[in-house]
Amino acid sequence: MSLNPNAKVVLEVKDLKTYFKTDAGIVKAVDGVSFTVREGETIGIVGESGSGKSVTNLSVMRLIPSPPGKIVGGEVLFEGEDILKLTEKEMREIRGNKISMIFQDPMTSLNPFLKISTQMVETIRLHEKHVTKQEALKRSIEMLKLVGIPSAEKRIQSYPHQFSGGMRQRVMIAMALSCNAQVLVADEPTTALDVTIQAQILELIDKLSTKMGTAVILITHDLGVVAGMCDQVCVMYAGRVVEKALTEDLYARPSHPYTEGLIKSVPRMDTTKKGNRLFSIEGQPPNVIDLPPCCPFHPRCIKAMEVCRHAYPPIKDLGNGHEVACWLYADEATKAKALAEANVEEKAT
Amino acid sequence: MSTTKKPLLEVRDLKQHFPITSGSLLQRQVGAIRAVDGISFDVYPGETLGIVGESGCGKSTTVRSISQLYKPTSGSVIFNGIDLVKADQRTMLKARRDIQMIFQDPYASLDPRMTVRSIIAEPLVIYNSRRLLETPLSSLDIERKVEDLMERVGLNKAFKNRYPHEFSGGQRQRIGIARALALNPKIILADEPVSALDVSIQSQILNLLGDLQKEFGLTYIFIAHDLAVIQHISTRVAVMYLGKIVEISEAVQLYDNPLHPYTTALLSAAPIPDPKVERERQRIILTGDVPSPDKERNGCYFYDRCPKRMPWCSCHLPPMLDIDPKHQVACWLYDKEDHSNVTMEEALADAAKPKT
């Protein structure tokens, strides 16, 4: 598994910024996130709760509740077109059709009052008006068979509560892929599921995306899932991408102190010696309300320097698409310049 | 080592069934959810027994039955020589002072209208007013104890008048741990204490639990569904499936040499955070879901999903087989007799025979 630079770029997110207005101040939930997704590729977005991974993808789907939320800057290019500029009606043509989403909780993302068949037929007919109900039902049954629901003809007439968690997630995947989606956004698709069911669902997503050439954006907090599934990984912290690399590179050479700490703090089944203390990142994730211009990780960072407290680190390319936002990799001139600027500003205020 | 020690807690054939009723006025019992269906194990002082399994396998019910939050249907829980199931209320309460719990969800397990001080002090206040403590405590003693506990679990004692909503998930879990430590328990039953936490906070809490164990000589029963966490913290591990223990062993041995097909599948399904290892592994993907635990089965409970099933397993319940003194497994594959050549007819005929 490696990136194919010749594959078609299907989705490009450039400097995306989504802010929420609250009584306490402005929450910069996503603050300048960029990434590229190519055909047939799986990109992982990892981070702790509140790091902005879900908001990033809700912004891509244009599902941010506004107010209080607002996409204040950046571009989301889908097949070369900025979907942030589309009207709601045009967006509806794309959402659920060309860009689909699977949500974390399969218990709440299906309508409990409607049969699975009604919900699946609705999805298909909404996007392809010429399809008759019979055809749509036939296609739904095929999709259910594809995701491995036994006796799909019969089960499609059941209600969501008659399905188990794993099966509901399969229905969600079938629904998301029933319209030949080019991008599948999976927001923590296996967090609510058991380990053995998780393995089934991940294998299914992997198999289907290879078969249909769908690009997958996989949001998760589980570093193990990322290692097995993704070609490329973005690590997010406090609304920003702090490190972006090919999966192998990221695990072999984690360059940002946060990524390094994160990888070291997970107990591993294959190597951990019992009784050793785990490495742990002290402190709590920051409050992102009115964050001053500094590296948001510096209070928890073991390698923090003076400059980290005063300016946001520039993004540095370490080669092979491995990008890291950390002052450790900046040259002295840039650091001195940032420090000088910060001092000027402090004096001014 | 542990074979010569006297167990601190003995669980014998514990069953916890929840009735299913029907009818609105005259409620009739039509069945039972067999959440825990006859499990036995020992817990030795100073060790950590990890319990793993999927949701619905009865892990949480097991610890709740041990702490008598549910009255067990049958079986016995012997703690320090006292059978908690049969003991009278006062004896049970006195014994239970040494058994405390930490819960999974730090958002639901703390009363939002109590301050941190009153949450941590509550067990002390209750046991003090019931005169179940050896030495009665004054309110000043309790205050001092609360402050000590807060410092011990890494909370600033200046925050004692704050309410739970002012704390983050990791800090709330620390409050829950302080509350569990208040009565100086001997054993702590931790029900998924790190599952709701972020990765970086999870390791902080795991380290804290490890430190407390060393400092106070605590014994843990630790529930988790994350196999890597269980391996990190446990000395022994029990794997549960559908209300039964399918395998119990020393942790190292279980992870190096899993015997039960379910354990093998569980271990192979758990993701490892290393792309090199992850891509070369052979996964055993189990088909289907965990069946409903609403009926008693004659055969192996794992029969429907087992990749190595034999006709014999469909109608014979596997007993706990000793592989060695530290490793037991409930699977016919490890029986002295070979059952692999038995046909379905023969197996059924054998099962139909009256037992002698």
XYZ file of C-alpha atoms in Angstrom:
705
model
C 0.000 0.000 0.000
C 1.483 3.257 -1.076
C 0.172 6.428 -2.562
C -0.214 6.555 -6.266
C 0.643 10.126 -7.258
C -0.988 9.617 -10.653
C -4.373 8.711 -9.239
C -7.073 11.291 -9.757
C -7.539 13.778 -6.937
C -11.176 13.571 -5.921
C -11.276 15.870 -2.937
C -8.981 18.655 -1.934
C -9.439 20.565 1.297
C -7.458 23.815 1.420
C -6.967 25.876 4.566
C -10.448 25.108 5.881
C -11.595 27.195 8.841
C -14.781 26.547 10.776
C -15.549 28.703 13.785
C -18.369 28.517 16.305
C -19.694 31.565 18.048
C -20.499 30.898 21.703
C -21.252 33.100 24.697
C -17.769 32.445 26.022
C -16.048 33.507 22.809
C -15.188 32.180 19.387
C -14.329 28.491 19.218
C -11.909 27.824 16.409
C -12.950 24.209 15.993
C -11.118 23.856 12.687
C -8.376 26.344 11.991
C -6.633 25.916 8.690
C -6.841 22.256 7.746
C -5.612 21.048 4.363
C -5.483 17.581 2.869
C -5.909 15.808 -0.445
C -7.770 12.597 -1.126
C -7.099 10.557 -4.244
C -9.215 7.922 -5.924
C -9.224 4.581 -4.111
C -7.136 5.903 -1.248
C -7.927 5.830 2.460
C -6.936 8.800 4.554
C -7.126 8.663 8.324
C -7.843 11.623 10.562
C -6.767 10.950 14.151
C -7.135 13.087 17.222
C -8.658 13.289 20.666
C -12.183 14.438 21.344
C -12.495 18.129 20.639
C -9.585 18.194 18.192
C -11.880 19.106 15.310
C -11.849 15.887 13.316
C -15.615 15.548 13.099
C -16.147 19.265 12.425
C -13.673 19.045 9.528
C -15.753 16.398 7.866
C -19.090 17.947 8.678
C -17.718 21.066 6.985
C -16.799 19.023 3.923
C -20.377 17.723 3.883
C -21.656 21.250 4.582
C -23.582 19.950 7.591
C -22.381 22.528 10.109
C -25.367 23.995 11.965
C -25.313 27.706 11.238
C -25.637 29.621 13.507
C -23.644 29.030 15.724
C -21.143 27.473 13.313
C -19.704 29.083 10.217
C -17.151 28.069 7.628
C -15.128 31.282 7.598
C -12.432 30.413 5.133
C -10.809 27.921 2.847
C -11.868 25.805 -0.089
C -13.191 22.281 -0.508
C -12.563 21.245 -4.088
C -14.557 18.244 -5.250
C -13.651 17.332 -8.822
C -12.144 20.795 -9.213
C -15.237 22.650 -8.024
C -15.423 24.521 -4.715
C -18.423 22.985 -2.987
C -18.463 25.666 -0.326
C -19.705 28.064 -3.012
C -22.574 25.856 -4.209
C -26.175 26.640 -3.338
C -27.915 24.319 -0.883
C -29.887 22.774 -3.769
C -26.731 21.994 -5.755
C -25.064 20.675 -2.618
C -27.920 18.239 -2.098
C -27.070 16.682 -5.471
C -23.608 15.877 -4.181
C -24.264 15.047 -0.532
C -25.266 11.435 -0.041
C -24.762 10.847 -3.750
C -21.147 11.577 -4.632
C -19.899 12.205 -1.111
C -21.493 9.888 1.432
C -21.141 9.594 5.147
C -21.288 6.853 7.765
C -21.861 8.044 11.299
C -20.492 6.799 14.560
C -23.662 5.579 16.169
C -25.686 3.176 14.029
C -28.387 3.187 16.693
C -29.320 6.825 16.146
C -28.539 7.358 12.483
C -31.391 5.221 11.146
C -35.016 6.276 11.474
C -36.645 3.859 13.936
C -40.115 4.401 12.464
C -39.295 3.390 8.901
C -38.465 0.024 7.439
C -34.946 -0.456 6.107
C -36.423 -0.826 2.608
C -38.172 2.569 2.798
C -35.003 4.280 3.970
C -32.796 2.687 1.330
C -35.219 3.257 -1.548
C -35.608 6.874 -0.472
C -31.857 7.437 -0.676
C -31.587 6.012 -4.164
C -34.671 7.700 -5.610
C -33.787 11.065 -4.149
C -30.628 11.172 -6.198
C -31.702 9.277 -9.283
C -35.205 10.437 -10.112
C -35.738 8.111 -13.069
C -35.308 4.926 -11.004
C -38.612 3.179 -10.217
C -39.412 1.885 -6.757
C -39.006 -1.728 -7.899
C -35.596 -1.052 -9.387
C -34.487 0.820 -6.314
C -35.649 -2.008 -4.069
C -33.792 -4.520 -6.203
C -30.636 -2.456 -5.993
C -31.041 -2.076 -2.228
C -31.290 -5.830 -1.822
C -28.137 -6.268 -3.903
C -26.324 -3.739 -1.737
C -27.428 -5.521 1.444
C -26.139 -8.806 0.000
C -22.869 -7.080 -0.823
C -22.375 -5.974 2.760
C -23.169 -9.475 3.972
C -26.687 -9.341 5.404
C -28.083 -12.885 5.292
C -31.478 -13.402 3.560
C -31.486 -9.797 2.428
C -34.843 -10.094 0.596
C -36.584 -10.814 3.884
C -34.494 -8.667 6.200
C -34.947 -5.516 4.120
C -38.548 -5.399 5.308
C -37.495 -5.210 8.988
C -37.209 -2.174 11.192
C -33.841 -0.937 12.525
C -34.479 -2.232 16.044
C -34.628 -5.760 14.701
C -30.984 -5.478 13.639
C -27.917 -5.723 15.872
C -25.374 -2.899 16.080
C -22.998 -4.469 13.585
C -25.807 -5.170 11.126
C -27.123 -1.611 11.429
C -23.663 -0.325 10.592
C -23.661 -2.625 7.542
C -27.001 -1.148 6.486
C -25.499 2.331 6.850
C -22.562 1.333 4.646
C -24.899 -0.223 2.068
C -26.935 2.960 2.039
C -23.894 5.198 1.763
C -22.550 3.240 -1.195
C -25.847 2.654 -2.998
C -25.363 5.809 -5.075
C -21.841 5.128 -6.380
C -20.212 7.554 -3.989
C -16.745 8.740 -4.925
C -15.870 9.810 -1.422
C -17.002 8.016 1.713
C -16.628 9.881 4.973
C -16.622 7.403 7.878
C -16.875 9.190 11.209
C -15.728 6.716 13.878
C -17.601 3.875 12.128
C -16.553 1.200 14.599
C -16.275 3.016 17.911
C -19.679 1.800 19.084
C -18.969 -1.792 18.054
C -17.246 -4.794 19.582
C -13.769 -5.888 18.531
C -14.858 -8.894 16.484
C -17.602 -6.861 14.773
C -15.152 -3.991 14.268
C -12.864 -6.334 12.355
C -15.789 -7.385 10.130
C -16.849 -3.795 9.378
C -13.316 -2.531 8.679
C -12.664 -5.410 6.320
C -15.930 -4.631 4.566
C -15.092 -0.938 4.099
C -11.635 -1.862 2.826
C -12.986 -4.461 0.386
C -15.725 -2.220 -0.988
C -13.522 0.819 -1.401
C -10.987 -1.209 -3.364
C -13.720 -2.750 -5.499
C -15.539 0.495 -6.268
C -12.547 2.840 -6.244
C -14.122 4.922 -3.509
C -11.880 7.273 -1.588
C -12.382 6.920 2.168
C -11.868 9.529 4.860
C -11.689 7.562 8.101
C -12.066 9.526 11.309
C -10.969 7.660 14.407
C -9.148 7.959 17.696
C -7.862 4.392 17.489
C -4.261 4.252 16.283
C -4.589 0.536 15.694
C -7.432 0.991 13.222
C -5.423 3.646 11.359
C -2.386 1.386 11.104
C -4.401 -1.320 9.410
C -6.644 0.736 7.159
C -5.081 3.986 5.996
C -2.606 4.989 3.304
C -2.149 8.461 4.703
C -2.770 9.942 8.147
C -3.477 13.446 9.441
C -3.004 13.946 13.174
C -5.160 16.755 14.514
C -4.756 18.737 17.715
C -6.855 21.719 18.770
C -8.292 22.338 15.326
C -5.085 22.016 13.336
C -3.237 19.299 11.517
C 0.002 18.901 13.451
C 1.413 16.078 11.368
C 0.567 14.523 8.042
C 2.383 11.568 6.540
C 2.124 8.202 4.874
C 1.050 5.644 7.463
C 4.368 3.760 7.463
C 6.353 6.973 7.832
C 4.171 8.252 10.625
C 4.566 5.138 12.766
C 8.239 4.665 11.918
C 9.232 8.320 12.416
C 6.621 10.228 14.413
C 8.050 13.750 14.287
C 5.650 15.914 16.256
C 6.009 15.417 20.026
C 2.227 14.932 20.255
C 2.162 12.129 17.679
C 5.147 10.524 19.323
C 3.482 10.683 22.739
C 0.218 9.377 21.365
C 1.838 6.355 19.759
C 3.893 5.614 22.868
C 0.984 5.965 25.294
C -1.118 3.186 23.769
C -0.446 -0.206 25.331
C 0.518 -2.659 22.611
C -0.468 -6.278 22.618
C 2.573 -7.551 20.774
C 5.435 -5.838 22.583
C 4.342 -4.420 25.949
C 6.133 -5.833 28.934
C 3.822 -6.107 31.893
C 4.347 -3.837 34.827
C 6.070 -1.076 32.894
C 4.559 2.325 33.281
C 2.957 3.647 30.168
C 4.302 6.784 28.634
C 1.732 9.473 29.203
C 1.184 12.985 27.948
C 0.499 14.992 31.086
C -2.223 17.585 31.305
C -5.468 18.088 29.451
C -6.286 19.045 25.867
C -6.559 22.850 25.652
C -9.689 24.881 25.657
C -9.902 26.200 22.105
C -11.908 29.303 23.002
C -9.850 32.414 22.162
C -6.612 30.512 21.879
C -3.661 32.919 21.781
C -1.209 32.621 18.882
C 1.050 29.845 20.154
C 1.579 26.183 19.592
C -1.571 24.757 21.268
C 0.401 21.734 22.454
C 3.172 23.645 24.264
C 1.774 23.339 27.846
C 1.885 19.532 27.527
C 4.999 19.278 25.365
C 8.200 17.874 26.841
C 10.303 19.667 24.226
C 8.634 23.085 24.474
C 10.860 26.098 23.780
C 10.413 29.825 24.269
C 9.241 30.400 20.720
C 6.432 27.803 21.117
C 4.733 30.097 23.594
C 4.569 33.034 21.205
C 3.842 31.898 17.683
C 2.204 29.083 15.802
C 4.846 26.846 14.217
C 5.238 26.871 10.439
C 4.566 23.711 8.480
C 7.743 21.965 7.478
C 8.005 19.289 4.799
C 10.372 16.496 5.855
C 10.209 14.839 2.457
C 7.926 12.207 0.932
C 4.868 14.257 1.831
C 5.672 14.071 5.543
C 4.587 17.436 6.925
C 4.911 18.543 10.507
C 3.896 21.734 12.291
C 6.502 22.060 15.040
C 9.166 24.609 15.930
C 11.695 21.805 16.452
C 12.083 21.581 12.692
C 12.194 25.304 11.905
C 15.519 27.025 11.199
C 16.997 29.578 13.590
C 16.225 32.586 11.385
C 12.506 31.808 11.297
C 12.445 31.283 15.057
C 14.244 34.554 15.729
C 11.904 36.384 13.388
C 8.803 34.921 15.073
C 10.142 35.802 18.526
C 10.934 39.346 17.458
C 7.454 39.786 15.986
C 5.848 38.420 19.151
C 7.845 40.872 21.260
C 6.806 43.795 19.096
C 3.175 42.778 19.448
C 3.468 42.375 23.210
C 4.921 45.822 23.559
C 2.180 47.257 21.396
C -0.558 45.807 23.584
C 2.988 -18.628 43.577
C -0.676 -17.852 43.641
C -1.643 -21.497 44.123
C -0.348 -21.559 47.686
C -2.008 -18.268 48.649
C -5.478 -18.163 50.092
C -7.888 -16.470 47.703
C -9.338 -13.123 48.764
C -12.496 -13.620 46.795
C -14.052 -16.870 45.681
C -16.867 -16.909 43.181
C -18.628 -20.245 42.846
C -21.169 -21.094 40.160
C -22.527 -17.548 40.179
C -25.729 -17.090 38.207
C -27.523 -13.862 37.534
C -30.726 -14.189 35.544
C -33.003 -11.272 34.779
C -36.654 -12.249 34.315
C -38.518 -11.416 31.109
C -42.143 -10.772 31.977
C -45.233 -10.389 29.893
C -48.729 -9.125 30.652
C -49.500 -5.690 32.013
C -51.322 -6.303 35.282
C -50.535 -9.861 36.218
C -46.898 -10.101 35.286
C -45.943 -13.577 34.288
C -42.369 -14.641 33.843
C -41.939 -15.971 30.329
C -38.185 -16.397 30.286
C -34.918 -15.078 31.586
C -31.899 -13.251 30.275
C -29.065 -15.409 31.507
C -26.599 -12.560 31.873
C -24.184 -14.551 34.000
C -24.676 -18.265 33.735
C -22.627 -20.220 36.217
C -19.142 -18.822 36.550
C -16.465 -19.708 39.104
C -13.118 -18.112 39.756
C -10.771 -17.051 42.548
C -9.072 -13.735 43.058
C -5.828 -13.707 45.041
C -4.604 -10.780 47.148
C -2.528 -8.227 45.249
C -3.310 -9.473 41.789
C -5.314 -7.941 38.967
C -7.864 -10.155 37.325
C -8.826 -8.798 33.912
C -12.175 -9.729 32.427
C -12.568 -9.325 28.654
C -15.434 -10.001 26.344
C -17.808 -8.325 23.961
C -20.769 -6.231 25.019
C -23.539 -8.327 26.473
C -21.250 -11.137 27.617
C -21.910 -10.423 31.283
C -18.710 -8.704 32.425
C -20.435 -5.793 34.111
C -23.152 -7.996 35.577
C -20.458 -10.210 37.096
C -18.862 -7.404 39.089
C -22.232 -5.966 40.041
C -23.305 -9.349 41.358
C -20.056 -9.642 43.310
C -20.649 -6.273 44.959
C -24.273 -7.307 45.638
C -25.725 -4.446 43.611
C -27.790 -7.219 42.045
C -28.849 -10.090 44.264
C -27.444 -13.157 42.480
C -29.946 -15.799 41.344
C -27.755 -18.567 42.727
C -24.182 -19.380 43.579
C -21.918 -17.878 46.175
C -19.490 -14.997 46.504
C -17.117 -15.693 49.392
C -15.121 -12.720 50.535
C -12.822 -13.127 53.557
C -14.719 -16.256 54.538
C -18.150 -14.612 54.415
C -20.680 -15.635 51.787
C -22.068 -12.271 50.712
C -25.080 -13.830 49.001
C -26.370 -15.515 52.161
C -25.081 -13.073 54.799
C -27.503 -10.751 56.573
C -27.610 -7.086 55.633
C -25.288 -5.764 58.337
C -22.601 -8.412 57.851
C -22.795 -7.869 54.125
C -22.469 -4.088 54.465
C -19.510 -4.489 56.770
C -17.773 -6.834 54.344
C -18.623 -4.632 51.415
C -16.642 -1.785 52.877
C -13.639 -3.610 51.458
C -15.186 -3.950 47.997
C -15.473 -0.733 46.013
C -16.314 0.042 42.423
C -15.113 2.422 39.715
C -17.587 2.925 36.908
C -17.220 3.355 33.188
C -18.898 6.638 32.468
C -17.466 9.474 34.550
C -20.314 11.690 33.327
C -23.064 9.453 34.692
C -21.463 8.071 37.838
C -21.071 11.375 39.687
C -24.108 13.237 41.012
C -24.104 16.604 39.208
C -25.609 18.366 42.224
C -22.961 17.272 44.729
C -19.634 18.979 45.207
C -16.447 16.975 44.826
C -16.011 17.089 48.596
C -19.422 15.555 49.279
C -18.959 12.943 46.540
C -15.653 11.705 47.961
C -16.849 11.984 51.561
C -20.149 10.187 50.966
C -18.939 6.618 51.610
C -17.213 7.797 54.810
C -20.281 9.692 55.979
C -22.610 6.752 55.311
C -20.437 4.157 57.033
C -19.729 6.558 59.871
C -23.390 7.259 60.569
C -24.225 3.557 60.465
C -21.420 2.910 62.959
C -19.750 0.411 60.673
C -16.278 1.934 60.979
C -13.790 0.731 63.597
C -13.120 4.242 64.837
C -15.834 6.869 64.482
C -14.716 9.883 62.473
C -15.325 13.513 63.267
C -16.261 15.823 60.409
C -12.766 17.290 60.601
C -11.270 13.806 60.125
C -13.437 13.310 57.072
C -12.405 16.698 55.664
C -8.737 15.852 56.080
C -9.252 12.425 54.540
C -10.969 13.974 51.492
C -8.058 16.353 50.964
C -5.535 13.522 51.237
C -7.456 11.450 48.734
C -7.737 14.298 46.266
C -4.012 14.887 46.377
C -3.281 11.206 46.071
C -5.241 10.851 42.828
C -3.731 14.016 41.362
C -6.499 16.554 41.913
C -5.878 19.988 43.355
C -7.521 20.047 46.786
C -8.499 23.675 46.226
C -11.145 22.341 43.832
C -13.073 20.459 46.505
C -16.027 22.823 46.439
C -16.487 22.533 42.693
C -19.129 20.511 40.901
C -18.439 17.600 38.519
C -19.348 19.547 35.366
C -16.344 21.800 35.941
C -13.978 18.883 35.370
C -12.866 17.046 32.238
C -13.484 13.341 31.696
C -10.076 12.282 33.012
C -10.401 14.428 36.131
C -13.878 13.073 36.813
C -12.528 9.567 36.629
C -9.967 10.617 39.244
C -12.834 11.790 41.469
C -14.466 8.381 41.030
C -11.193 6.687 41.998
C -10.826 8.874 45.099
C -14.368 7.948 46.133
C -13.581 4.262 45.697
C -10.453 4.621 47.854
C -12.208 6.481 50.674
C -12.945 3.420 52.807
C -9.512 1.817 52.320
C -10.906 -1.136 50.397
C -9.056 -4.389 49.815
C -10.468 -4.997 46.368
C -11.599 -2.582 43.676
C -13.958 -3.642 40.941
C -13.227 -1.409 37.977
C -15.895 -1.569 35.297
C -14.342 -0.250 32.047
C -12.655 2.666 33.859
C -10.756 3.917 30.815
C -13.088 3.125 27.920
C -14.705 6.559 27.839
C -11.401 8.438 27.953
C -9.125 9.811 25.264
C -5.929 7.952 24.452
C -3.580 10.407 26.184
C -5.789 10.522 29.300
C -6.251 6.745 29.306
C -2.558 6.165 29.923
C -2.581 8.678 32.811
C -5.410 6.799 34.540
C -3.840 3.377 33.905
C -0.579 4.601 35.465
C -2.483 6.024 38.440
C -4.279 2.728 39.022
C -0.951 0.907 38.835
C 0.660 3.273 41.375
C -2.275 2.970 43.782
C -2.107 -0.800 43.597
C 1.544 -0.765 44.634
C 1.013 1.819 47.358
C -2.069 0.350 49.038
C -1.628 -3.308 48.086
C -4.946 -3.291 46.272
C -6.503 -6.154 44.383
C -8.331 -5.318 41.184
C -10.956 -6.934 39.064
C -10.561 -4.934 35.910
C -13.061 -5.029 33.079
C -12.260 -3.762 29.621
C -13.033 -4.652 26.070
C -9.647 -3.387 24.910
C -7.345 -6.377 24.905
C -4.155 -4.313 24.945
C -5.286 -2.481 28.090
C -6.146 -5.770 29.779
C -2.776 -7.222 28.894
C -1.025 -4.173 30.260
C -2.710 -4.188 33.647
C -3.622 -7.814 34.410
C -1.806 -10.643 36.108
C -4.555 -13.078 35.180
C -7.236 -12.824 32.521
C -10.689 -14.357 32.187
C -12.380 -14.329 28.782
C -16.166 -14.300 28.895
C -18.670 -15.195 26.223
C -22.434 -15.208 26.636
C -22.410 -15.330 30.418
C -19.738 -17.993 30.731
C -16.014 -17.964 31.239
C -14.478 -19.704 28.237
C -10.842 -19.348 29.224
C -8.965 -18.207 32.318
C -5.210 -18.067 32.612
C -2.132 -16.123 33.583
C -2.027 -13.056 31.337
C 1.299 -13.840 29.667
C 0.266 -17.380 28.868
C -3.128 -16.340 27.514
C -1.660 -13.826 25.106
C 1.203 -16.066 24.013
C -0.827 -19.204 23.709
C -4.572 -18.623 23.462
C -6.431 -21.933 23.361
C -10.142 -21.296 23.015
C -11.166 -20.475 19.423
C -12.998 -17.403 20.729
C -9.911 -16.065 22.496
C -7.862 -16.646 19.354
C -10.391 -14.757 17.248
C -10.627 -11.938 19.764
C -6.858 -11.512 19.867
C -6.555 -11.564 16.108
C -9.330 -8.999 15.696
C -7.742 -6.438 18.002
C -5.879 -3.853 15.958
C -2.205 -3.240 16.707
C -0.901 0.314 16.259
C 1.873 -0.561 13.845
C 1.254 -0.621 10.102
C 3.972 -3.207 9.403
C 2.591 -5.745 11.868
C -0.986 -4.914 11.009
C -0.646 -5.559 7.290
C 1.082 -8.887 7.622
C -1.267 -10.366 10.208
C -3.697 -13.077 9.373
C -7.075 -12.207 10.804
C -9.659 -14.692 11.923
C -12.873 -12.880 11.140
C -15.804 -14.351 13.035
C -19.094 -14.410 11.209
C -22.365 -13.354 12.752
C -23.204 -11.634 16.007
C -23.356 -12.690 19.629
C -26.656 -14.574 20.069
C -29.210 -13.509 22.631
C -28.575 -15.026 26.074
C -32.252 -15.776 26.685
C -32.177 -19.557 26.643
C -30.230 -22.343 28.211
C -28.098 -24.207 25.746
C -27.185 -27.880 25.783
C -24.102 -27.415 23.665
C -21.183 -25.050 23.618
C -22.318 -21.425 23.816
C -19.868 -20.428 21.082
C -21.044 -23.179 18.688
C -22.834 -20.867 16.212
C -19.776 -18.734 15.494
C -16.934 -21.158 16.128
C -14.585 -21.746 13.189
C -13.472 -25.097 14.655
C -16.805 -26.541 15.692
C -17.492 -30.275 15.681
C -20.864 -32.057 15.742
C -20.075 -33.108 19.325
C -20.057 -29.459 20.497
C -23.635 -28.795 19.402
C -25.139 -30.879 22.175
C -22.444 -31.203 24.861
C -21.630 -28.338 27.164
C -17.846 -28.154 27.579
C -16.605 -28.299 31.193
C -13.647 -26.241 32.432
C -10.639 -28.332 31.436
C -7.302 -27.923 33.199
C -4.485 -27.420 30.735
C -2.134 -26.752 33.606
C -2.762 -25.420 37.138
C -2.803 -21.854 35.870
C -4.724 -22.274 32.652
C -8.279 -23.515 32.230
C -10.312 -23.606 29.068
C -13.878 -24.632 28.276
C -13.517 -26.259 24.884
C -13.947 -29.829 23.658
C -10.854 -29.500 21.440
C -8.708 -29.937 24.536
C -10.553 -32.895 26.013
C -8.587 -36.100 26.625
C -10.921 -37.916 24.268
C -10.902 -36.989 20.611
C -14.373 -35.922 19.504
C -13.520 -34.812 15.985
C -14.702 -38.010 14.297
C -18.063 -38.169 16.026
C -20.933 -37.615 13.587
C -23.941 -35.470 14.378
C -26.206 -38.548 14.837
C -23.815 -40.190 17.271
C -23.371 -36.955 19.194
C -27.116 -36.424 19.498
C -27.647 -40.019 20.554
C -24.951 -39.669 23.191
C -26.494 -36.436 24.479
C -29.930 -38.070 24.684
C -28.583 -40.858 26.892
C -29.468 -40.342 30.570
C -26.414 -39.242 32.491
C -25.036 -41.691 34.977
